[in-house]
Amino acid sequence: MKDINDTPIPRTDPIQSATFTNPINAEIRRAAATGIYDIRGGGAKRRVPHFDDLLFLGASISRYPLEGYREKCETKVTLGTRFAKKPIELETPVTIAGMSFGALSGPAKEALGRGASAAGTSTTTGDGGMTPEERGHSDKLVYQYLPSRYGMNPDDLRKADAIEIVIGQGAKPGGGGMLLGQKISDRVAEMRNLPKGIDQRSACRHPDWTGPDDLEIKILELREITGWEKPIYVKIGGTRPYFDTTLAIKAGADVVVLDGMQGGTAATQDVFIEHVGLPTLACIRPAVQALQDLGMHREVQLIVSGGIRSGADVAKAMALGADAVAIGTAALIALGDNDPKWESEYQKLGTTTGAYDDWHEGQDPAGITTQDPELMARFDPVEGGRKLKNYLKVLTLEAQTIARACGKNHLHNLEPEDLCALTMEAAAMARVPLAGTEWYPGKAGF
Amino acid sequence: MQTFDLESHSLRELNSILHAQKDDTNQTSWEVINARGSHAIAVGLDAPIEVTIKGSTGYYCGGMNKQATINVHGSAGPGVAENMMSGTVVIEGDASQYAGATGHGGLLVIKGNASSRCGISMKGIDIVVHGNIGHMSAFMAQSGNLVVCGDAGDALGDSLYEARLFVRGSVKSLGADCIEKEMRPEHLEILNDLLMRSGADAKPEEFKRYGSARQLYNFDVDNAAAY
Amino acid sequence: MCGIVGLFIKDKSLEPELGALLTDMLVTMTDRGPDSAGIAVYGNNTNQLAKLTVQSDNASDDFATLDTDLSEAIGVTVSTRQKDTHAVIEIPAAKIAEARQILSDIRPNICVMSAGDSIEIYKEVGLPKDVANRFEISNMSGSHGIGHTRMATESAVTTMGAHPFSTGADQCLVHNGSLSNHNSLRRKLIREGIHIETLNDTEVGAAYLTWKMQQGSSLGEALESSLEDLDGFFTFVVGTKDGFGVVRDPIACKPAVMAETDQYVAFGSEYRALVNLPGISDARVWEPEPATVYFWNH
């Protein structure tokens, strides 16, 4: 009789769990070893329905396109027309989102100012106050008014072109921040009135008001201090955009800044970034609905941010009803963040080009998200500024290209009806018909 | 003395006139009547002028003050002297929540009691309260001095950084990372000066000092519950 | 998010002024709540009858023959007094439950605002001054009253979404803040048989108190347990037949100012609401402590 052991038994292939994946298991081991949640920079990395799931319907016979090199497609936008004596006029609707000095180096902030100014748009301060580099190189500078009030002072407030009251951001709506000790250099410590080298904790609520009824009074105070000249923006993280936009308008905002979950941060818990908030795509229509319901669409401007990368994204956000967009992560990449030329150094940090997100640790090989003098010296703010200007120009040209193809002489004339959706999810979130149909989920008649 | 009546003129007019005063103004003395709890009175001033407000004020009186001396002959609403940079704000009555929030400099004197969150996130301001203060006062206070001649409420100095807290009476409870500390001669000197400048009838020796245990300065898993 | 005012009269000579004083206080809080306004007035009842305050969006039709129709249906003569979209039905207390049942049959579009011996609730969408004028609140006298101006956060701006919410006979509640566990609590209360009409968080707070009191708690005890069971931010003012109470959540961010003299106890979301009260400059003014129940009774 033949021993069955002589015949090899067919075996199953090893199967990786779809639930307990290698990255998940690695995180469990990391948590078990350290006892602290993972902190990182950037925005949501998971795939969520996005602008890529929308397409434009160009003109053909029923509509007529504009001639690209002859017929004008305007890109100017004015922000803050509701109450401010001095609204902000921009050449392009692509602005630079708030990023702090502290999170970014002084030269990186300078480069943002140079690039944005050359492209005719605005930059925004962050949780750390206004630096002379940034003010000096920014034609239009939006001053963020944050829960921490680090570096907050009335002189800088009066120097600003607009004031942005930050209530939340897409990466961490409802959360505060954490800047680890490595980045609290002498200069950062002085600007923030903190001891050098400690972990800086940022509050999640403003210290002297809570809720829309108080916010209305806070806005009054800021307007009184600055003589009703400057537009007051209110920035919210995308979670309940209809209600939050409504309340920002009722409280007296000139501009609502709405940041979806792909929007970045300098540092917060990974679990927060990946599991709290709405995809940018899903934020826009409810916010625009709120503006329309109050008769304030275009009267109060809407700036959308969170994962804007191309002129197509710009055009899609505007078609859904935004007046302008803001870019953060994309601007850093334009400056040189995560550039393959630093691959060997990313490897040394245990990461790779495109995945580097430990912006809070201050070891950025590209010299952008750091306060280390040697690393900072690698970054040339003039060259960085030029690259950012080029990139902003491309975003604008791309958006114009699409708008002309749709027969629009102004980016603002793009409409939801110029779009179709590739997926049911995107159709539902953007309230745009599924490609080739007249229908989107929630609309009767399927 | 210039008198400004908030019943017959608008807040905007008042603040515009006060903002128009520069360092060398000869109109250094102002009186505001009929305050009636209005918000944002005398905010954003930046000149060495004296403003006396008759009646109680609403939110943010004296907000972001620089140089000016502001006296409120009444009580102050939430956020009085918030983010003050320099100068002096004196409240004859009580102050509501958030008094002196995030203040960077100057002196805030509250002759009555202050409510919750007095000195929240203070960044260099000196605050002297003749009476008591409410809960969560000096939360995340970064620097400056908070002097309380009466009692302090719950969770004093929670998540404190380097601000110094001096309390004469009882403290209902201390917040996370806030501890009683030794009173050294330099602290008695600071206290003496602040008590004198604020007209408080108290002796430095009667106070206890509280400050940060500095256990939350760099993350340690054993302290995670305190975050 | 809202403005709250309340006035509890100690000195009877001030009772004829209650409506006028409350109206002034309410209008001052317009900035905090421009969407809708409401007021509960506790009037002294002289004729021993209970009161049912009802509202209709089609008042002229619904109220025209309401007194005769209702009298006929329950076999007792009732009188109605119409004020704009509201009407107060005066009726023997023993007949209240029956009248409510019959009303839902013969006037299905009518909403009951309040029921009790002395309470009348008036609330509508619109600016506080317009709402107060429509119901001629300033002519009303009474022993105490509570007013509310609303800036809606998440639920709809409607008459039924306006405060005060009635929590039971002669009881009402107003709220400034935002509850964060009201959906789960609403489902639980509905399972417990409590009637809830709107998706408003405050109505859940009110229904919670009703439920607790049905379980045998006093109003004070119900307020104490609300500190345990309600999550989020709140300053509540509640009214009862004899008095009113105040409670703030343990974080106590939403503003609250109180004033007391020999003549009255007053509540305002801001001091501005109190400035026209008689003798305010000599009143004892203070802010209620977090997580502490305050109560004043006649």
Short mmCIF file of N, CA, C and O in Angstrom, two decimals, chain B residues 114-189:
data_model
loop_
_atom_site.label_atom_id
_atom_site.label_comp_id
_atom_site.label_asym_id
_atom_site.label_seq_id
_atom_site.Cartn_x
_atom_site.Cartn_y
_atom_site.Cartn_z
N ALA B 114 -14.08 87.50 38.83
CA ALA B 114 -14.03 87.12 37.42
C ALA B 114 -14.66 85.74 37.30
O ALA B 114 -14.54 84.92 38.19
N SER B 115 -15.32 85.52 36.17
CA SER B 115 -16.02 84.26 35.95
C SER B 115 -15.05 83.20 35.43
O SER B 115 -13.85 83.29 35.62
N SER B 116 -15.60 82.22 34.71
CA SER B 116 -14.77 81.10 34.26
C SER B 116 -13.74 81.54 33.21
O SER B 116 -13.88 82.58 32.58
N ARG B 117 -12.71 80.71 33.07
CA ARG B 117 -11.70 80.86 32.01
C ARG B 117 -10.98 82.22 32.05
O ARG B 117 -10.59 82.75 31.02
N CYS B 118 -10.82 82.76 33.25
CA CYS B 118 -10.05 84.00 33.37
C CYS B 118 -8.60 83.69 33.00
O CYS B 118 -8.03 82.71 33.48
N GLY B 119 -8.02 84.50 32.12
CA GLY B 119 -6.62 84.28 31.74
C GLY B 119 -6.38 83.06 30.89
O GLY B 119 -5.26 82.56 30.81
N ILE B 120 -7.42 82.58 30.19
CA ILE B 120 -7.24 81.41 29.32
C ILE B 120 -6.19 81.73 28.24
O ILE B 120 -6.21 82.82 27.66
N SER B 121 -5.25 80.81 28.03
CA SER B 121 -4.20 80.98 27.00
C SER B 121 -3.44 82.30 27.15
O SER B 121 -2.98 82.83 26.14
N MET B 122 -3.32 82.83 28.37
CA MET B 122 -2.61 84.12 28.51
C MET B 122 -1.16 83.97 28.07
O MET B 122 -0.53 82.93 28.27
N LYS B 123 -0.65 85.03 27.41
CA LYS B 123 0.67 84.96 26.79
C LYS B 123 1.54 86.14 27.23
O LYS B 123 2.18 86.77 26.40
N GLY B 124 1.51 86.48 28.48
CA GLY B 124 2.37 87.56 28.96
C GLY B 124 1.66 88.65 29.72
O GLY B 124 2.29 89.48 30.38
N ILE B 125 0.34 88.67 29.66
CA ILE B 125 -0.43 89.69 30.36
C ILE B 125 -0.36 89.47 31.88
O ILE B 125 -0.12 88.34 32.34
N ASP B 126 -0.50 90.54 32.65
CA ASP B 126 -0.68 90.43 34.10
C ASP B 126 -2.15 90.69 34.42
O ASP B 126 -2.72 91.68 33.95
N ILE B 127 -2.74 89.80 35.21
CA ILE B 127 -4.15 89.95 35.59
C ILE B 127 -4.24 89.91 37.11
O ILE B 127 -3.68 89.00 37.73
N VAL B 128 -4.87 90.92 37.69
CA VAL B 128 -5.09 90.91 39.14
C VAL B 128 -6.59 90.96 39.39
O VAL B 128 -7.27 91.88 38.93
N VAL B 129 -7.11 89.95 40.09
CA VAL B 129 -8.53 89.90 40.42
C VAL B 129 -8.66 90.09 41.92
O VAL B 129 -8.10 89.32 42.70
N HIS B 130 -9.38 91.13 42.33
CA HIS B 130 -9.52 91.38 43.76
C HIS B 130 -10.42 90.34 44.43
O HIS B 130 -10.25 90.01 45.58
N GLY B 131 -11.39 89.82 43.69
CA GLY B 131 -12.32 88.84 44.24
C GLY B 131 -11.93 87.42 43.84
O GLY B 131 -10.75 87.06 43.86
N ASN B 132 -12.94 86.64 43.43
CA ASN B 132 -12.73 85.22 43.10
C ASN B 132 -12.68 85.03 41.58
O ASN B 132 -13.14 85.89 40.82
N ILE B 133 -12.20 83.86 41.16
CA ILE B 133 -12.25 83.50 39.74
C ILE B 133 -12.96 82.16 39.58
O ILE B 133 -12.95 81.33 40.48
N GLY B 134 -13.55 81.95 38.40
CA GLY B 134 -14.33 80.75 38.14
C GLY B 134 -13.51 79.58 37.62
O GLY B 134 -12.27 79.63 37.62
N HIS B 135 -14.23 78.56 37.14
CA HIS B 135 -13.56 77.32 36.73
C HIS B 135 -12.76 77.48 35.44
O HIS B 135 -13.01 78.38 34.66
N MET B 136 -11.82 76.59 35.27
CA MET B 136 -10.96 76.52 34.07
C MET B 136 -10.16 77.81 33.84
O MET B 136 -9.78 78.12 32.71
N SER B 137 -9.89 78.54 34.90
CA SER B 137 -9.08 79.75 34.72
C SER B 137 -7.63 79.35 34.44
O SER B 137 -7.15 78.31 34.88
N ALA B 138 -6.97 80.22 33.64
CA ALA B 138 -5.57 79.99 33.23
C ALA B 138 -5.39 78.67 32.49
O ALA B 138 -4.31 78.10 32.50
N PHE B 139 -6.44 78.20 31.82
CA PHE B 139 -6.31 77.00 30.98
C PHE B 139 -5.28 77.27 29.88
O PHE B 139 -5.33 78.29 29.20
N MET B 140 -4.30 76.40 29.74
CA MET B 140 -3.24 76.52 28.74
C MET B 140 -2.53 77.88 28.80
O MET B 140 -2.05 78.38 27.77
N ALA B 141 -2.45 78.46 30.00
CA ALA B 141 -1.80 79.78 30.13
C ALA B 141 -0.31 79.64 29.86
O ALA B 141 0.35 78.75 30.40
N GLN B 142 0.22 80.52 29.02
CA GLN B 142 1.59 80.34 28.54
C GLN B 142 2.61 81.17 29.32
O GLN B 142 3.66 80.68 29.68
N SER B 143 2.30 82.44 29.53
CA SER B 143 3.20 83.26 30.34
C SER B 143 2.45 84.45 30.89
O SER B 143 1.31 84.72 30.51
N GLY B 144 3.10 85.17 31.83
CA GLY B 144 2.43 86.26 32.52
C GLY B 144 2.06 85.83 33.93
O GLY B 144 2.39 84.72 34.36
N ASN B 145 1.36 86.73 34.64
CA ASN B 145 1.00 86.48 36.03
C ASN B 145 -0.50 86.65 36.24
O ASN B 145 -1.08 87.63 35.79
N LEU B 146 -1.10 85.70 36.94
CA LEU B 146 -2.51 85.81 37.33
C LEU B 146 -2.55 85.84 38.86
O LEU B 146 -2.11 84.88 39.51
N VAL B 147 -3.04 86.95 39.41
CA VAL B 147 -3.09 87.12 40.86
C VAL B 147 -4.55 87.13 41.29
O VAL B 147 -5.36 87.89 40.74
N VAL B 148 -4.92 86.27 42.24
CA VAL B 148 -6.30 86.18 42.69
C VAL B 148 -6.33 86.41 44.20
O VAL B 148 -5.78 85.62 44.96
N CYS B 149 -6.97 87.50 44.61
CA CYS B 149 -6.99 87.81 46.05
C CYS B 149 -8.03 86.96 46.78
O CYS B 149 -7.93 86.76 47.98
N GLY B 150 -9.03 86.46 46.06
CA GLY B 150 -10.04 85.60 46.68
C GLY B 150 -9.75 84.14 46.38
O GLY B 150 -8.60 83.70 46.45
N ASP B 151 -10.83 83.41 46.02
CA ASP B 151 -10.70 81.97 45.78
C ASP B 151 -10.71 81.66 44.29
O ASP B 151 -11.22 82.43 43.49
N ALA B 152 -10.17 80.48 43.95
CA ALA B 152 -10.20 80.01 42.56
C ALA B 152 -11.14 78.82 42.45
O ALA B 152 -11.22 78.01 43.37
N GLY B 153 -11.82 78.69 41.31
CA GLY B 153 -12.75 77.59 41.08
C GLY B 153 -12.03 76.33 40.64
O GLY B 153 -10.81 76.19 40.79
N ASP B 154 -12.81 75.42 40.03
CA ASP B 154 -12.28 74.12 39.63
C ASP B 154 -11.24 74.23 38.51
O ASP B 154 -11.28 75.15 37.70
N ALA B 155 -10.35 73.26 38.48
CA ALA B 155 -9.41 73.03 37.38
C ALA B 155 -8.54 74.24 37.09
O ALA B 155 -8.29 74.58 35.93
N LEU B 156 -8.02 74.85 38.15
CA LEU B 156 -7.13 76.01 37.95
C LEU B 156 -5.87 75.56 37.21
O LEU B 156 -5.25 74.56 37.56
N GLY B 157 -5.53 76.34 36.19
CA GLY B 157 -4.24 76.13 35.51
C GLY B 157 -4.13 74.82 34.76
O GLY B 157 -3.03 74.30 34.59
N ASP B 158 -5.23 74.31 34.24
CA ASP B 158 -5.17 73.05 33.51
C ASP B 158 -4.27 73.19 32.27
O ASP B 158 -4.35 74.18 31.55
N SER B 159 -3.41 72.20 32.04
CA SER B 159 -2.50 72.19 30.89
C SER B 159 -1.65 73.46 30.82
O SER B 159 -1.38 73.99 29.74
N LEU B 160 -1.22 73.89 31.98
CA LEU B 160 -0.48 75.14 32.10
C LEU B 160 0.89 75.06 31.44
O LEU B 160 1.54 74.02 31.47
N TYR B 161 1.32 76.17 30.87
CA TYR B 161 2.72 76.30 30.44
C TYR B 161 3.45 77.12 31.51
O TYR B 161 3.40 76.77 32.69
N GLU B 162 4.03 78.26 31.15
CA GLU B 162 4.91 78.93 32.09
C GLU B 162 4.30 80.14 32.80
O GLU B 162 5.03 80.94 33.39
N ALA B 163 2.99 80.32 32.74
CA ALA B 163 2.39 81.43 33.48
C ALA B 163 2.48 81.15 34.98
O ALA B 163 2.49 80.00 35.40
N ARG B 164 2.57 82.25 35.77
CA ARG B 164 2.60 82.09 37.23
C ARG B 164 1.22 82.43 37.79
O ARG B 164 0.62 83.45 37.42
N LEU B 165 0.74 81.60 38.69
CA LEU B 165 -0.58 81.81 39.28
C LEU B 165 -0.40 82.02 40.78
O LEU B 165 0.28 81.23 41.45
N PHE B 166 -0.99 83.09 41.30
CA PHE B 166 -0.90 83.38 42.73
C PHE B 166 -2.32 83.48 43.29
O PHE B 166 -3.12 84.27 42.80
N VAL B 167 -2.65 82.67 44.28
CA VAL B 167 -4.00 82.69 44.84
C VAL B 167 -3.90 82.86 46.35
O VAL B 167 -3.15 82.14 47.02
N ARG B 168 -4.68 83.82 46.88
CA ARG B 168 -4.65 84.05 48.33
C ARG B 168 -5.61 83.11 49.06
O ARG B 168 -5.31 82.60 50.12
N GLY B 169 -6.77 82.88 48.46
CA GLY B 169 -7.78 82.06 49.13
C GLY B 169 -7.64 80.60 48.77
O GLY B 169 -6.54 80.10 48.49
N SER B 170 -8.79 79.92 48.71
CA SER B 170 -8.76 78.49 48.44
C SER B 170 -8.78 78.23 46.94
O SER B 170 -9.20 79.07 46.16
N VAL B 171 -8.33 77.06 46.58
CA VAL B 171 -8.43 76.61 45.19
C VAL B 171 -9.31 75.37 45.20
O VAL B 171 -8.99 74.38 45.85
N LYS B 172 -10.43 75.43 44.49
CA LYS B 172 -11.38 74.32 44.55
C LYS B 172 -10.74 73.03 44.02
O LYS B 172 -10.84 71.98 44.64
N SER B 173 -10.06 73.13 42.88
CA SER B 173 -9.24 72.00 42.42
C SER B 173 -8.22 72.50 41.41
O SER B 173 -8.44 73.52 40.75
N LEU B 174 -7.11 71.77 41.33
CA LEU B 174 -6.09 72.11 40.34
C LEU B 174 -6.33 71.29 39.08
O LEU B 174 -6.72 70.14 39.15
N GLY B 175 -6.05 71.91 37.92
CA GLY B 175 -6.20 71.19 36.66
C GLY B 175 -4.99 70.29 36.41
O GLY B 175 -4.03 70.28 37.19
N ALA B 176 -5.06 69.56 35.28
CA ALA B 176 -3.97 68.65 34.92
C ALA B 176 -2.65 69.41 34.81
O ALA B 176 -2.59 70.48 34.19
N ASP B 177 -1.62 68.88 35.40
CA ASP B 177 -0.25 69.40 35.31
C ASP B 177 -0.03 70.71 36.06
O ASP B 177 0.98 71.37 35.85
N CYS B 178 -0.98 71.12 36.90
CA CYS B 178 -0.79 72.33 37.70
C CYS B 178 -0.52 71.92 39.15
O CYS B 178 -1.24 71.10 39.71
N ILE B 179 0.53 72.47 39.73
CA ILE B 179 0.89 72.11 41.11
C ILE B 179 1.21 73.37 41.91
O ILE B 179 1.49 74.43 41.34
N GLU B 180 1.15 73.22 43.24
CA GLU B 180 1.61 74.32 44.09
C GLU B 180 3.13 74.33 44.06
O GLU B 180 3.79 73.28 44.05
N LYS B 181 3.69 75.53 44.05
CA LYS B 181 5.14 75.66 43.96
C LYS B 181 5.65 76.56 45.07
O LYS B 181 4.90 77.34 45.65
N GLU B 182 6.93 76.45 45.29
CA GLU B 182 7.57 77.25 46.33
C GLU B 182 7.49 78.75 45.99
O GLU B 182 7.67 79.13 44.82
N MET B 183 7.19 79.55 47.00
CA MET B 183 7.19 81.01 46.80
C MET B 183 8.59 81.52 47.12
O MET B 183 9.04 81.47 48.26
N ARG B 184 9.26 82.01 46.11
CA ARG B 184 10.64 82.49 46.32
C ARG B 184 10.63 84.02 46.36
O ARG B 184 9.65 84.67 45.97
N PRO B 185 11.74 84.61 46.81
CA PRO B 185 11.77 86.07 46.94
C PRO B 185 11.40 86.80 45.65
O PRO B 185 10.69 87.82 45.68
N GLU B 186 11.84 86.27 44.49
CA GLU B 186 11.52 86.99 43.24
C GLU B 186 10.01 86.98 42.97
O GLU B 186 9.47 87.91 42.37
N HIS B 187 9.34 85.94 43.46
CA HIS B 187 7.88 85.90 43.27
C HIS B 187 7.19 86.91 44.18
O HIS B 187 6.23 87.56 43.78
N LEU B 188 7.69 87.01 45.42
CA LEU B 188 7.11 87.99 46.34
C LEU B 188 7.27 89.39 45.76
O LEU B 188 6.38 90.25 45.89
N GLU B 189 8.38 89.61 45.09
CA GLU B 189 8.64 90.92 44.49
C GLU B 189 7.64 91.22 43.36
O GLU B 189 7.07 92.30 43.29
#
